[in-house]
Every structure is written in C-alpha cells, then in structure tokens.
Tab-separated table of C-alpha atoms and ligand atoms in Angstrom:
chain	number	residue	atom	x	y	z
A	614	MET	CA	63.249	61.050	240.048
A	615	ILE	CA	62.040	62.868	237.037
A	616	GLU	CA	59.733	65.703	238.731
A	617	LEU	CA	57.654	67.365	236.550
A	618	PRO	CA	57.863	71.136	236.564
A	619	ALA	CA	55.961	74.034	236.931
A	620	LEU	CA	53.951	75.552	234.924
A	621	PRO	CA	55.166	79.196	233.549
A	622	TYR	CA	51.837	80.978	234.164
A	623	ARG	CA	48.422	79.920	236.062
A	624	GLN	CA	46.215	78.023	234.304
A	625	ASP	CA	44.092	79.842	232.972
A	626	ALA	CA	46.873	82.922	232.381
A	627	LEU	CA	46.065	81.635	228.506
A	628	ALA	CA	42.340	82.372	228.116
A	629	PRO	CA	40.461	83.342	226.444
A	630	HIS	CA	42.867	81.499	223.853
A	631	ILE	CA	43.590	77.966	225.543
A	632	SER	CA	41.277	77.622	227.931
A	633	GLU	CA	42.218	76.344	231.988
A	634	ARG	CA	40.188	72.893	231.067
A	635	THR	CA	42.262	72.313	227.968
A	636	ILE	CA	45.293	73.622	230.485
A	637	GLY	CA	44.347	71.565	233.317
A	638	TYR	CA	44.205	68.221	231.106
A	639	HIS	CA	47.075	68.698	228.801
A	640	TYR	CA	48.875	70.408	231.747
A	641	GLY	CA	47.574	68.089	234.560
A	642	ARG	CA	47.114	64.677	233.190
A	643	HIS	CA	48.585	63.927	229.478
A	644	HIS	CA	52.554	65.664	231.131
A	645	ALA	CA	51.700	64.400	234.121
A	646	GLY	CA	51.033	61.954	232.518
A	647	TYR	CA	54.214	60.981	230.353
A	648	VAL	CA	56.399	61.748	233.606
A	649	ALA	CA	55.104	59.385	236.271
A	650	ASN	CA	55.700	56.608	233.527
A	651	LEU	CA	58.525	57.883	232.809
A	652	ASN	CA	60.187	57.700	236.645
A	653	LYS	CA	57.939	53.686	236.595
A	654	LEU	CA	59.678	52.572	233.381
A	655	LEU	CA	62.932	53.944	235.245
A	656	ALA	CA	62.570	52.736	238.558
A	657	ALA	CA	62.287	49.808	236.681
A	658	GLY	CA	65.588	50.093	234.548
A	659	GLY	CA	64.191	51.352	231.745
A	660	GLY	CA	66.990	53.648	230.983
A	661	ALA	CA	69.828	54.226	231.264
A	662	THR	CA	70.020	57.333	233.059
A	663	GLY	CA	68.505	58.254	235.833
A	664	GLY	CA	67.943	61.828	238.788
A	665	ALA	CA	67.600	63.886	235.801
A	666	ALA	CA	65.890	66.984	236.071
A	667	ALA	CA	63.160	67.486	234.006
A	668	GLY	CA	64.634	70.761	231.930
A	669	GLY	CA	63.032	71.386	228.780
A	670	GLY	CA	63.901	74.910	227.194
A	671	ALA	CA	68.464	75.621	226.561
A	672	THR	CA	68.270	78.799	228.967
A	673	GLY	CA	68.205	76.086	231.542
A	674	GLY	CA	71.807	75.556	231.109
A	675	GLY	CA	73.337	71.946	229.388
A	676	ALA	CA	72.454	69.233	228.435
A	677	THR	CA	70.143	67.232	231.501
A	678	GLY	CA	70.112	63.764	231.458
A	679	LEU	CA	66.324	63.832	230.385
A	680	GLU	CA	68.360	65.293	226.690
A	681	GLU	CA	70.616	62.004	227.247
A	682	LEU	CA	67.563	59.916	227.308
A	683	ILE	CA	65.823	61.553	224.163
A	684	THR	CA	69.293	61.387	222.599
A	685	ASN	CA	70.673	57.731	223.221
A	686	ALA	CA	67.291	55.891	223.949
A	687	GLY	CA	66.261	55.106	220.747
A	688	PRO	CA	62.671	54.037	219.127
A	689	GLY	CA	60.062	52.488	222.267
A	690	VAL	CA	58.757	53.825	225.656
A	691	VAL	CA	61.306	54.709	227.659
A	692	PHE	CA	61.700	57.500	224.756
A	693	ASN	CA	58.219	58.179	223.539
A	694	ASN	CA	58.116	59.356	227.634
A	695	ALA	CA	61.054	60.847	227.865
A	696	ALA	CA	60.253	62.900	224.655
A	697	GLN	CA	57.186	64.007	225.488
A	698	THR	CA	58.065	65.023	229.152
A	699	TRP	CA	60.626	67.259	227.625
A	700	ASN	CA	58.643	68.366	225.068
A	701	HIS	CA	55.791	69.560	227.359
A	702	THR	CA	57.943	71.669	229.079
A	703	PHE	CA	58.894	72.720	226.218
A	704	TYR	CA	55.671	73.727	224.767
A	705	TRP	CA	53.665	75.322	228.050
A	706	GLN	CA	57.144	78.015	227.665
A	707	SER	CA	56.840	78.312	223.693
A	708	MET	CA	53.746	80.717	225.032
A	709	SER	CA	53.443	83.089	227.019
A	710	PRO	CA	49.940	85.434	228.210
A	711	ASP	CA	52.341	88.716	226.659
A	712	GLY	CA	52.583	86.829	223.443
A	713	GLY	CA	52.376	87.347	219.559
A	714	GLY	CA	53.748	90.406	218.420
A	715	ASP	CA	56.914	90.509	216.100
A	716	PRO	CA	60.559	89.013	217.274
A	717	SER	CA	63.843	91.587	218.423
A	718	GLY	CA	67.023	91.828	218.009
A	719	GLU	CA	69.793	88.893	216.353
A	720	LEU	CA	66.765	86.192	216.922
A	721	ALA	CA	64.607	88.329	214.264
A	722	ALA	CA	67.663	89.444	212.229
A	723	ALA	CA	68.361	85.202	211.683
A	724	ILE	CA	65.165	84.701	210.932
A	725	VAL	CA	65.468	87.025	208.325
A	726	ALA	CA	68.299	85.785	206.776
A	727	SER	CA	66.871	82.147	206.758
A	728	PHE	CA	63.255	82.660	206.118
A	729	GLY	CA	63.066	86.112	204.466
A	730	SER	CA	61.029	87.759	206.649
A	731	VAL	CA	58.887	86.638	210.170
A	732	ASP	CA	56.346	87.000	208.173
A	733	ALA	CA	57.089	84.155	205.663
A	734	LEU	CA	58.318	81.977	209.393
A	735	ARG	CA	55.242	82.235	210.453
A	736	ALA	CA	53.723	80.596	206.588
A	737	GLU	CA	56.785	78.609	206.927
A	738	LEU	CA	54.921	77.232	211.237
A	739	THR	CA	51.726	77.607	209.479
A	740	ALA	CA	51.875	75.305	206.834
A	741	LYS	CA	53.926	73.122	208.722
A	742	ALA	CA	51.593	72.079	211.648
A	743	THR	CA	48.901	72.243	209.685
A	744	GLY	CA	50.396	69.610	207.255
A	745	ASN	CA	51.549	67.216	210.009
A	746	PHE	CA	50.049	65.112	209.902
A	747	GLY	CA	47.922	62.927	212.824
A	748	SER	CA	49.870	63.772	216.731
A	749	GLY	CA	53.253	65.566	216.347
A	750	TRP	CA	54.720	68.536	216.792
A	751	THR	CA	55.880	71.517	214.944
A	752	TRP	CA	59.145	73.386	215.460
A	753	LEU	CA	61.743	76.260	214.819
A	754	VAL	CA	65.193	75.048	215.080
A	755	ARG	CA	68.991	76.743	214.281
A	756	LEU	CA	70.414	73.728	212.419
A	757	GLY	CA	73.491	71.581	213.400
A	758	SER	CA	76.369	71.285	211.873
A	759	GLY	CA	75.627	68.111	210.053
A	760	GLY	CA	72.710	69.774	208.357
A	761	GLY	CA	69.283	69.199	206.302
A	762	ALA	CA	67.078	67.575	209.421
A	763	GLY	CA	66.899	64.033	209.010
A	764	GLY	CA	64.683	61.220	210.836
A	765	GLY	CA	62.104	61.332	211.040
A	766	GLY	CA	60.915	64.821	210.096
A	767	ASP	CA	60.510	66.418	206.807
A	768	GLY	CA	62.845	68.379	205.165
A	769	ALA	CA	64.471	71.421	206.686
A	770	GLY	CA	65.536	72.775	202.993
A	771	ASP	CA	67.596	71.078	200.515
A	772	GLY	CA	71.241	73.534	201.827
A	773	ALA	CA	70.638	74.213	204.679
A	774	GLY	CA	73.574	74.850	206.379
A	775	GLY	CA	74.505	74.180	210.329
A	776	GLY	CA	73.690	77.342	212.409
A	777	GLU	CA	70.308	78.245	210.186
A	778	LEU	CA	66.862	78.313	210.924
A	779	ALA	CA	63.705	75.670	210.105
A	780	VAL	CA	60.630	74.517	210.656
A	781	VAL	CA	60.903	70.935	210.748
A	782	ASN	CA	57.944	68.789	212.044
A	783	THR	CA	57.687	66.097	214.134
A	784	ASP	CA	55.680	62.785	214.354
A	785	ASP	CA	54.179	61.449	217.563
A	786	ALA	CA	56.681	61.971	220.882
A	787	ASP	CA	59.862	62.723	218.069
A	788	ASN	CA	61.989	65.679	218.876
A	789	PRO	CA	65.113	66.655	217.295
A	790	LEU	CA	67.638	66.210	218.995
A	791	VAL	CA	68.517	62.675	218.319
A	792	THR	CA	69.501	64.202	215.275
A	793	GLY	CA	71.197	67.159	216.412
A	794	HIS	CA	69.387	70.450	215.442
A	795	GLN	CA	68.449	72.683	218.184
A	796	PRO	CA	65.243	73.773	218.969
A	797	LEU	CA	64.150	76.996	219.547
A	798	LEU	CA	59.859	76.724	219.718
A	799	THR	CA	57.767	74.007	219.413
A	800	ILE	CA	53.762	74.444	218.863
A	801	ASP	CA	51.835	70.969	220.412
A	802	ILE	CA	49.537	70.049	217.692
A	803	TRP	CA	48.282	66.694	219.454
A	804	GLU	CA	45.341	67.254	219.224
A	805	HIS	CA	44.964	66.963	222.910
A	806	ALA	CA	46.289	70.363	222.391
A	807	TYR	CA	43.098	71.616	221.220
A	808	TYR	CA	39.840	69.716	220.779
A	809	LEU	CA	38.485	71.303	223.826
A	810	ASP	CA	38.727	75.018	222.940
A	811	TYR	CA	38.688	74.525	218.980
A	812	GLN	CA	37.645	71.017	218.277
A	813	ASN	CA	39.008	69.862	214.466
A	814	ALA	CA	39.654	73.303	214.155
A	815	ARG	CA	43.116	73.021	214.568
A	816	PRO	CA	44.046	76.292	211.692
A	817	ALA	CA	42.548	78.460	214.501
A	818	TYR	CA	44.331	76.938	217.478
A	819	ILE	CA	47.616	77.674	215.075
A	820	ALA	CA	46.939	81.240	213.713
A	821	THR	CA	45.705	81.777	217.826
A	822	PHE	CA	49.014	80.811	218.526
A	823	LEU	CA	51.342	82.529	216.530
A	824	GLU	CA	48.927	85.959	216.522
A	825	HIS	CA	48.449	85.778	220.766
A	826	LEU	CA	51.116	83.228	222.167
A	827	ILE	CA	54.370	82.391	220.753
A	828	ASN	CA	56.448	83.364	222.724
A	829	TRP	CA	59.453	85.604	220.243
A	830	ASP	CA	61.773	85.399	224.320
A	831	PHE	CA	62.080	82.187	224.493
A	832	ALA	CA	62.966	81.285	221.291
A	833	ALA	CA	65.722	83.892	222.358
A	834	ALA	CA	67.348	83.573	224.554
A	835	ASN	CA	67.619	79.317	222.802
A	836	TYR	CA	68.770	81.331	220.226
A	837	ALA	CA	71.601	82.626	222.477
A	838	ALA	CA	72.268	79.605	224.339
A	839	THR	CA	73.108	77.922	221.050
A	840	PRO	CA	76.985	77.371	220.314
A	841	ASP	CA	77.234	78.344	216.734
A	842	ALA	CA	77.879	75.982	214.104
B	1209	ZN	ZN1	50.113	67.334	224.513
C-alpha cells in the first residue's frame, strides 16, 4: 500500500505564486489520483514490489520500493502511476515558501563547475522547461557514471561524465532514475501545475518558480546524499 505523503507546507503556503486552489487540485486530485491508481494496480498484481513507502527524495535515505518500481516496471501503467507518485512528492519538496535566492556550499560549487555560474543554470532551466514539448518534467540531475542522459530525454551534454550536474527534460511520467541519473530538483511542467494561475503562460510560471519558490536546500541535501560517481 502506497501512501500519499503529506505536503511539506500548507496548501496556501506558496500563494500568491501558486494558489491554494492550484495546490488543492494538484495535490488533492492529481497526486492523490496517481497514488490511488497505483494501489489498485498493485492490488491487482500489477507490480513486482508491494508494500512500499512513497519516498521521493534522496534525503529519505536509500531506495524505496517505489523507486524499485520506477526502475524495474518498464513502460506501462504501473510505471506511469509509480513515477507520477514519486515525481510529485519530489516536486513539492523542490519548492518552499522561503524559496528563491541562490544556492550555497558544495552544491553552488558543483553548479559553477558544471554550468559556469548559477545564472547560467537558471538560464538552462528556463530554456529547457520552456521548450519541453507537451507534458513532462524538467530536472536538475547529477549524472550517473553511465554518462550523458539518454532515454527519452534530450541530451545532457556530450561527453559529460559521471558526477557532473545537468538539466534534462523527461516526457509524461518519465524519471531520470530510469537512465541512472540522480534527481536533485524538478519542475512540473504539466499544464495542471500552472494553468489555473498562469493559463498558457508557462514562461511566467517558470520565472516565478526560479525567483520565489526554488528550494536550493532540498537540492543541496540530495546532492550531499548522492555517492560520488
Ligand atoms: Zn503535476
């Protein structure tokens, strides 16, 4: 039985940037819906692993059964609902009522090493999230030892080695864990994430996310929890 994790803040905590109404639908209907669908599928024998806690975030410590489902299920409805469950838990943590500003410490150094500057990373996140066609996710990841981000996402820089940071897009429910990359932060760019507040103005949602909501502390904790490649 997968449980819907509690939001890390109140449903009105991100207003006015993301409204209580958006969070109410997004968390209470969409995220909860993925959890309910997944439990139905698992009860019907659709998954190899049951009894998982809905993790999301390396800070929880270690792989959860949910992460095993994501990496082992293969394409299909079990994967879609397991990944959407995990992705949304990770997304809520990627934002904070006290978000925005700049990263510090080891994460900031890694960002400068991989992108040149924090502003360059923000430009890369903006370009990738704006250009991610249709429904999907834009991620800051630490590349696995396998190198560039393959799979359904777009390339993460030719020749980028394990341990470097990259921005990658995924389609629909897809998750970088499938291609061996460690998510540090994500932006949900499904329309349900922003349409009530921003209508079709995805760039305004992305700009607000980066200026007011982005939770660098969460990314830094995920970075610190990732073993050196
Ligand atoms: Zn969503």
